[in-house]
PDB file of C-alpha atoms in Angstrom:
ATOM      1  CA  MET A 578     -24.242 -17.875   5.277  1.00 28.00           C
ATOM      2  CA  ALA A 579     -23.702 -14.595   5.304  1.00 32.00           C
ATOM      3  CA  ARG A 580     -26.286 -12.477   7.958  1.00 34.00           C
ATOM      4  CA  ASN A 581     -27.064  -8.853   6.898  1.00 36.00           C
ATOM      5  CA  ARG A 582     -28.317  -6.473   9.552  1.00 39.00           C
ATOM      6  CA  PRO A 583     -27.190  -2.923   9.297  1.00 39.00           C
ATOM      7  CA  GLY A 584     -25.703  -0.929  12.508  1.00 40.00           C
ATOM      8  CA  SER A 585     -25.376  -4.742  14.008  1.00 53.00           C
ATOM      9  CA  GLY A 586     -21.874  -3.857  14.770  1.00 86.00           C
ATOM     10  CA  GLN A 587     -19.387  -0.982  15.586  1.00 88.00           C
ATOM     11  CA  VAL A 588     -15.717   0.298  14.731  1.00 90.00           C
ATOM     12  CA  ARG A 589     -14.045   2.654  16.350  1.00 92.00           C
ATOM     13  CA  ILE A 590     -11.494   5.365  15.062  1.00 95.00           C
ATOM     14  CA  ILE A 591      -8.634   5.419  17.820  1.00 96.00           C
ATOM     15  CA  ALA A 592      -6.548   8.648  16.202  1.00 96.00           C
ATOM     16  CA  GLY A 593      -6.580  11.206  14.932  1.00 96.00           C
ATOM     17  CA  GLN A 594      -8.743  14.001  12.884  1.00 97.00           C
ATOM     18  CA  TRP A 595     -11.884  11.109  13.555  1.00 97.00           C
ATOM     19  CA  ARG A 596     -10.259  10.194  16.866  1.00 96.00           C
ATOM     20  CA  SER A 597     -13.205   8.377  18.882  1.00 95.00           C
ATOM     21  CA  ARG A 598     -16.116   7.958  16.423  1.00 95.00           C
ATOM     22  CA  ARG A 599     -17.764   5.368  15.935  1.00 94.00           C
ATOM     23  CA  LEU A 600     -19.514   3.484  13.042  1.00 93.00           C
ATOM     24  CA  PRO A 601     -21.415   0.449  11.646  1.00 91.00           C
ATOM     25  CA  ILE A 602     -20.395  -2.605  10.374  1.00 86.00           C
ATOM     26  CA  GLN A 603     -22.005  -5.042   8.568  1.00 76.00           C
ATOM     27  CA  ASP A 604     -22.815  -8.604  10.006  1.00 72.00           C
ATOM     28  CA  LEU A 605     -21.496 -10.350   7.503  1.00 64.00           C
ATOM     29  CA  GLU A 606     -19.393 -14.021   7.001  1.00 61.00           C
ATOM     30  CA  GLY A 607     -16.205 -13.010   7.371  1.00 55.00           C
ATOM     31  CA  LEU A 608     -15.655  -9.909   8.072  1.00 62.00           C
ATOM     32  CA  ARG A 609     -13.522  -9.973  10.926  1.00 63.00           C
ATOM     33  CA  PRO A 610     -12.233  -6.046  11.536  1.00 68.00           C
ATOM     34  CA  THR A 611      -8.998  -5.867  13.436  1.00 74.00           C
ATOM     35  CA  THR A 612      -9.050  -5.225  16.793  1.00 83.00           C
ATOM     36  CA  ASP A 613      -8.585  -2.426  18.662  1.00 87.00           C
ATOM     37  CA  ARG A 614      -5.509  -4.156  20.222  1.00 90.00           C
ATOM     38  CA  VAL A 615      -3.755  -4.978  17.002  1.00 92.00           C
ATOM     39  CA  ARG A 616      -4.565  -2.012  15.199  1.00 93.00           C
ATOM     40  CA  GLU A 617      -2.906   0.460  17.908  1.00 95.00           C
ATOM     41  CA  THR A 618       0.318  -1.400  17.875  1.00 96.00           C
ATOM     42  CA  LEU A 619       0.554  -1.619  13.974  1.00 97.00           C
ATOM     43  CA  PHE A 620      -0.090   1.751  13.580  1.00 97.00           C
ATOM     44  CA  ASN A 621       2.014   2.700  16.300  1.00 96.00           C
ATOM     45  CA  TRP A 622       4.338   0.659  13.884  1.00 97.00           C
ATOM     46  CA  LEU A 623       3.476   2.758  11.189  1.00 97.00           C
ATOM     47  CA  SER A 624       4.064   5.915  12.944  1.00 93.00           C
ATOM     48  CA  GLY A 625       5.791   9.024  11.280  1.00 92.00           C
ATOM     49  CA  GLU A 626       4.424   7.147   7.446  1.00 96.00           C
ATOM     50  CA  LEU A 627       0.885   7.847   7.061  1.00 97.00           C
ATOM     51  CA  SER A 628       0.838  11.869   6.568  1.00 96.00           C
ATOM     52  CA  GLY A 629       0.616  12.078   2.424  1.00 96.00           C
ATOM     53  CA  ALA A 630       1.158   8.414   2.266  1.00 97.00           C
ATOM     54  CA  ARG A 631      -1.257   6.391  -1.039  1.00 97.00           C
ATOM     55  CA  VAL A 632      -2.904   3.720   0.978  1.00 98.00           C
ATOM     56  CA  LEU A 633      -4.670   0.602  -0.529  1.00 98.00           C
ATOM     57  CA  ASP A 634      -6.503  -1.648   1.442  1.00 98.00           C
ATOM     58  CA  CYS A 635      -6.717  -5.409  -0.186  1.00 97.00           C
ATOM     59  CA  PHE A 636      -9.975  -6.267   1.783  1.00 95.00           C
ATOM     60  CA  GLY A 637     -11.521  -3.658   3.489  1.00 93.00           C
ATOM     61  CA  GLY A 638     -14.311  -5.252   4.944  1.00 90.00           C
ATOM     62  CA  SER A 639     -15.444  -3.018   8.369  1.00 89.00           C
ATOM     63  CA  GLY A 640     -13.137  -0.499   6.598  1.00 92.00           C
ATOM     64  CA  ALA A 641     -11.070  -0.030   9.930  1.00 93.00           C
ATOM     65  CA  LEU A 642      -7.842  -0.516   8.623  1.00 96.00           C
ATOM     66  CA  ALA A 643      -8.458   2.588   6.206  1.00 97.00           C
ATOM     67  CA  MET A 644     -10.504   5.310   7.622  1.00 96.00           C
ATOM     68  CA  GLU A 645      -7.551   4.650  10.801  1.00 97.00           C
ATOM     69  CA  ALA A 646      -5.013   5.650   8.038  1.00 98.00           C
ATOM     70  CA  LEU A 647      -7.580   8.067   6.716  1.00 98.00           C
ATOM     71  CA  SER A 648      -7.869   9.821  10.313  1.00 97.00           C
ATOM     72  CA  ARG A 649      -3.394  10.113  10.312  1.00 97.00           C
ATOM     73  CA  TYR A 650      -3.462  11.954   7.464  1.00 97.00           C
ATOM     74  CA  ALA A 651      -3.124   9.578   4.686  1.00 97.00           C
ATOM     75  CA  ALA A 652      -3.524  11.628   1.933  1.00 97.00           C
ATOM     76  CA  TYR A 653      -5.247   9.295  -0.457  1.00 97.00           C
ATOM     77  CA  ALA A 654      -7.184   5.578   0.497  1.00 97.00           C
ATOM     78  CA  ARG A 655      -8.373   2.748  -2.465  1.00 97.00           C
ATOM     79  CA  VAL A 656     -10.161  -0.290  -0.698  1.00 97.00           C
ATOM     80  CA  PHE A 657     -11.412  -3.149  -2.173  1.00 97.00           C
ATOM     81  CA  GLU A 658     -14.043  -5.003  -0.800  1.00 95.00           C
ATOM     82  CA  LEU A 659     -16.578  -8.238  -2.693  1.00 94.00           C
ATOM     83  CA  GLN A 660     -19.734  -8.096  -0.532  1.00 92.00           C
ATOM     84  CA  LYS A 661     -21.992  -5.480  -1.839  1.00 93.00           C
ATOM     85  CA  SER A 662     -23.540  -4.952   1.551  1.00 92.00           C
ATOM     86  CA  ALA A 663     -20.001  -3.714   2.991  1.00 92.00           C
ATOM     87  CA  VAL A 664     -19.336  -1.839  -0.247  1.00 95.00           C
ATOM     88  CA  VAL A 665     -22.404   0.034   0.576  1.00 95.00           C
ATOM     89  CA  GLN A 666     -21.771   1.156   4.191  1.00 94.00           C
ATOM     90  CA  LEU A 667     -18.177   1.582   3.716  1.00 95.00           C
ATOM     91  CA  GLN A 668     -19.287   4.100   1.031  1.00 96.00           C
ATOM     92  CA  SER A 669     -21.831   5.754   4.070  1.00 96.00           C
ATOM     93  CA  ASN A 670     -19.535   5.198   7.138  1.00 96.00           C
ATOM     94  CA  LEU A 671     -16.932   7.984   4.223  1.00 96.00           C
ATOM     95  CA  LYS A 672     -19.860  10.058   3.795  1.00 96.00           C
ATOM     96  CA  THR A 673     -20.581  10.581   6.704  1.00 96.00           C
ATOM     97  CA  LEU A 674     -16.760  11.804   7.659  1.00 96.00           C
ATOM     98  CA  LYS A 675     -17.301  13.876   4.454  1.00 96.00           C
ATOM     99  CA  CYS A 676     -13.822  12.109   3.870  1.00 96.00           C
ATOM    100  CA  GLU A 677     -13.559  12.583  -0.292  1.00 93.00           C
ATOM    101  CA  HIS A 678      -9.714  11.270  -0.735  1.00 95.00           C
ATOM    102  CA  ALA A 679     -10.986   7.490  -0.673  1.00 97.00           C
ATOM    103  CA  ASP A 680     -12.436   5.429  -3.380  1.00 96.00           C
ATOM    104  CA  VAL A 681     -14.345   1.653  -2.426  1.00 97.00           C
ATOM    105  CA  VAL A 682     -13.871  -0.425  -5.317  1.00 96.00           C
ATOM    106  CA  ALA A 683     -16.460  -2.868  -5.394  1.00 96.00           C
ATOM    107  CA  GLY A 684     -14.811  -6.101  -6.681  1.00 96.00           C
ATOM    108  CA  ASP A 685     -12.427  -9.833  -5.857  1.00 97.00           C
ATOM    109  CA  SER A 686      -9.909  -8.307  -4.445  1.00 97.00           C
ATOM    110  CA  LEU A 687      -7.109 -10.701  -6.426  1.00 97.00           C
ATOM    111  CA  ASN A 688      -9.264  -9.914  -9.484  1.00 97.00           C
ATOM    112  CA  LEU A 689      -8.644  -6.479  -9.109  1.00 97.00           C
ATOM    113  CA  LEU A 690      -4.792  -6.500  -7.811  1.00 97.00           C
ATOM    114  CA  ALA A 691      -4.693  -8.670 -10.990  1.00 96.00           C
ATOM    115  CA  GLN A 692      -5.222  -5.339 -13.584  1.00 95.00           C
ATOM    116  CA  GLY A 693      -2.629  -3.398 -11.382  1.00 94.00           C
ATOM    117  CA  PRO A 694      -2.762   0.587 -10.357  1.00 92.00           C
ATOM    118  CA  LYS A 695      -2.700   1.014 -14.355  1.00 87.00           C
ATOM    119  CA  GLY A 696      -5.287  -0.698 -15.125  1.00 84.00           C
ATOM    120  CA  GLN A 697      -7.788   1.097 -12.885  1.00 83.00           C
ATOM    121  CA  THR A 698      -9.555   4.369 -12.915  1.00 79.00           C
ATOM    122  CA  ALA A 699     -10.582   6.002  -9.724  1.00 84.00           C
ATOM    123  CA  ARG A 700     -12.224   9.048  -8.742  1.00 85.00           C
ATOM    124  CA  GLN A 701     -11.195  10.405  -5.868  1.00 85.00           C
ATOM    125  CA  ASP A 702      -7.373   9.520  -7.097  1.00 88.00           C
ATOM    126  CA  PRO A 703      -5.625  12.518  -7.946  1.00 81.00           C
ATOM    127  CA  ALA A 704      -2.561  10.609  -8.936  1.00 85.00           C
ATOM    128  CA  SER A 705      -4.267   7.148 -10.698  1.00 84.00           C
ATOM    129  CA  GLY A 706      -2.294   4.808 -12.486  1.00 85.00           C
ATOM    130  CA  GLN A 707       0.383   4.861  -9.731  1.00 89.00           C
ATOM    131  CA  GLY A 708       1.629   2.503  -6.823  1.00 94.00           C
ATOM    132  CA  PHE A 709       0.850   2.781  -3.295  1.00 97.00           C
ATOM    133  CA  ASP A 710       3.236   3.793  -0.299  1.00 98.00           C
ATOM    134  CA  ILE A 711       1.297   1.545   2.574  1.00 98.00           C
ATOM    135  CA  ILE A 712      -0.876  -1.675   1.449  1.00 98.00           C
ATOM    136  CA  PHE A 713      -2.782  -3.457   3.894  1.00 98.00           C
ATOM    137  CA  ILE A 714      -3.038  -7.529   3.275  1.00 97.00           C
ATOM    138  CA  ASP A 715      -6.273  -8.562   5.744  1.00 94.00           C
ATOM    139  CA  PRO A 716      -8.560 -11.032   4.167  1.00 93.00           C
ATOM    140  CA  PRO A 717     -10.838 -13.981   5.590  1.00 90.00           C
ATOM    141  CA  PHE A 718      -8.603 -16.472   7.446  1.00 89.00           C
ATOM    142  CA  ARG A 719      -8.242 -19.837   6.258  1.00 88.00           C
ATOM    143  CA  LYS A 720      -8.845 -19.284   2.128  1.00 91.00           C
ATOM    144  CA  GLY A 721      -5.123 -18.761   0.934  1.00 91.00           C
ATOM    145  CA  LEU A 722      -6.171 -14.935   0.139  1.00 94.00           C
ATOM    146  CA  ALA A 723      -3.197 -13.389   1.969  1.00 95.00           C
ATOM    147  CA  GLU A 724      -0.753 -15.775   0.019  1.00 95.00           C
ATOM    148  CA  ASN A 725      -2.192 -14.791  -3.186  1.00 96.00           C
ATOM    149  CA  SER A 726      -2.524 -11.321  -2.872  1.00 97.00           C
ATOM    150  CA  ILE A 727       0.853 -11.393  -1.672  1.00 97.00           C
ATOM    151  CA  LYS A 728       2.433 -12.879  -5.494  1.00 96.00           C
ATOM    152  CA  ALA A 729      -0.547 -10.010  -7.467  1.00 96.00           C
ATOM    153  CA  LEU A 730       0.799  -7.320  -5.145  1.00 96.00           C
ATOM    154  CA  ALA A 731       4.510  -8.196  -5.923  1.00 93.00           C
ATOM    155  CA  ALA A 732       3.266  -9.013  -9.831  1.00 94.00           C
ATOM    156  CA  HIS A 733       1.831  -6.287 -11.016  1.00 95.00           C
ATOM    157  CA  ASN A 734       3.696  -3.225  -9.850  1.00 92.00           C
ATOM    158  CA  TRP A 735       1.393  -1.583  -6.893  1.00 96.00           C
ATOM    159  CA  LEU A 736       3.976  -1.017  -4.692  1.00 96.00           C
ATOM    160  CA  LYS A 737       5.960   2.243  -4.621  1.00 96.00           C
ATOM    161  CA  PRO A 738       9.859   1.616  -3.557  1.00 95.00           C
ATOM    162  CA  ASP A 739      10.267   1.947   0.186  1.00 97.00           C
ATOM    163  CA  ALA A 740       6.151   0.174   0.844  1.00 98.00           C
ATOM    164  CA  LEU A 741       5.177  -0.699   3.420  1.00 98.00           C
ATOM    165  CA  ILE A 742       2.982  -3.759   3.671  1.00 98.00           C
ATOM    166  CA  TYR A 743       1.001  -5.395   6.148  1.00 98.00           C
ATOM    167  CA  VAL A 744      -0.161  -8.961   6.485  1.00 97.00           C
ATOM    168  CA  GLU A 745      -2.255  -9.918   8.789  1.00 95.00           C
ATOM    169  CA  THR A 746      -2.946 -13.635   9.246  1.00 93.00           C
ATOM    170  CA  GLU A 747      -4.417 -16.830  11.025  1.00 92.00           C
ATOM    171  CA  SER A 748      -1.355 -17.984  13.360  1.00 90.00           C
ATOM    172  CA  GLU A 749      -0.971 -20.475  12.163  1.00 89.00           C
ATOM    173  CA  LEU A 750      -0.475 -20.016   8.735  1.00 85.00           C
ATOM    174  CA  GLN A 751       3.639 -19.784   9.299  1.00 76.00           C
ATOM    175  CA  ALA A 752       4.819 -20.226   5.411  1.00 83.00           C
ATOM    176  CA  LEU A 753       4.248 -17.489   3.179  1.00 91.00           C
ATOM    177  CA  PRO A 754       5.233 -16.974  -0.291  1.00 92.00           C
ATOM    178  CA  ILE A 755       7.355 -13.280   0.651  1.00 95.00           C
ATOM    179  CA  PRO A 756       9.380 -12.488  -1.959  1.00 95.00           C
ATOM    180  CA  ALA A 757      12.619 -11.349  -1.861  1.00 95.00           C
ATOM    181  CA  ASP A 758      12.718  -7.766  -1.911  1.00 96.00           C
ATOM    182  CA  TRP A 759      10.136  -7.640   0.815  1.00 97.00           C
ATOM    183  CA  HIS A 760      11.808  -7.221   3.781  1.00 97.00           C
ATOM    184  CA  GLN A 761      10.679  -8.193   7.556  1.00 97.00           C
ATOM    185  CA  LEU A 762       9.818  -4.751  10.243  1.00 98.00           C
ATOM    186  CA  LYS A 763       8.249  -6.715  12.559  1.00 97.00           C
ATOM    187  CA  GLU A 764       6.077  -9.396  13.348  1.00 96.00           C
ATOM    188  CA  LYS A 765       3.842 -10.231  16.787  1.00 95.00           C
ATOM    189  CA  THR A 766       1.075 -12.725  17.337  1.00 93.00           C
ATOM    190  CA  ALA A 767      -2.098 -12.157  19.828  1.00 89.00           C
ATOM    191  CA  GLY A 768      -4.497 -14.855  20.108  1.00 88.00           C
ATOM    192  CA  GLN A 769      -5.443 -16.488  16.799  1.00 88.00           C
ATOM    193  CA  VAL A 770      -3.862 -13.690  14.680  1.00 91.00           C
ATOM    194  CA  CYS A 771      -0.357 -13.198  13.731  1.00 94.00           C
ATOM    195  CA  TYR A 772       0.325  -9.480  12.029  1.00 95.00           C
ATOM    196  CA  ARG A 773       3.616  -8.643  10.266  1.00 96.00           C
ATOM    197  CA  LEU A 774       5.105  -5.742   8.688  1.00 98.00           C
ATOM    198  CA  TYR A 775       7.487  -5.667   5.635  1.00 98.00           C
ATOM    199  CA  ARG A 776       9.376  -3.099   3.902  1.00 98.00           C
ATOM    200  CA  PHE A 777       9.864  -3.075  -0.275  1.00 97.00           C
ATOM    201  CA  GLU A 778      13.303  -2.672  -1.438  1.00 95.00           C
ATOM    202  CA  PRO A 779      13.608  -3.053  -4.812  1.00 90.00           C
ATOM    203  CA  GLU A 780      17.443  -4.063  -5.675  1.00 79.00           C
ATOM    204  CA  SER A 781      17.629  -0.545  -8.020  1.00 61.00           C
ATOM    205  CA  THR A 782      17.330   1.229  -4.485  1.00 53.00           C
ATOM    206  CA  GLN A 783      19.627  -1.080  -2.552  1.00 52.00           C
ATOM    207  CA  GLU A 784      22.815   0.431  -1.982  1.00 48.00           C
TER     208      GLU A 784
END
């Protein structure tokens, strides 16, 4: 059963304009913030790619990934989150940071992904309807959400050419339905977590 205690945990922004800021997060079932160690590795991988990027966080949770990207000067982030109390907390944290270039969209991530970017309007998005440069897939484990998110992203035009896709799963999950035009760049395992980075290279952009 979900526990709902506001401020029962914190997430720390590692670097960028909000470096070392600590923000409250909800203590909820399935909410599993990406650890500082994994985030530091991920954002080292993304170095040079974030400034001016449009970011989609498919499973917002604590907001750690989206806020880290925004801190490092991503131009815009859209965050999907199912649990209402987490949505409220995310919106509050963005307000605390005085961040006006992010939207938190409440709802089931798979349903939202099935709409495609042109099926949504977002208040803070200056390029609403367009695809994204960086996508985070970091869902609750052992529910098939990573696999289904990958399929939905590929089917509904969420990715710009050369987009980067980060996928974080339980380490025992070996087989993922990776499309042929997603090329793996990085992979690491830390304890019970496996995390991978892919680049979307559609055939029309390949030499």
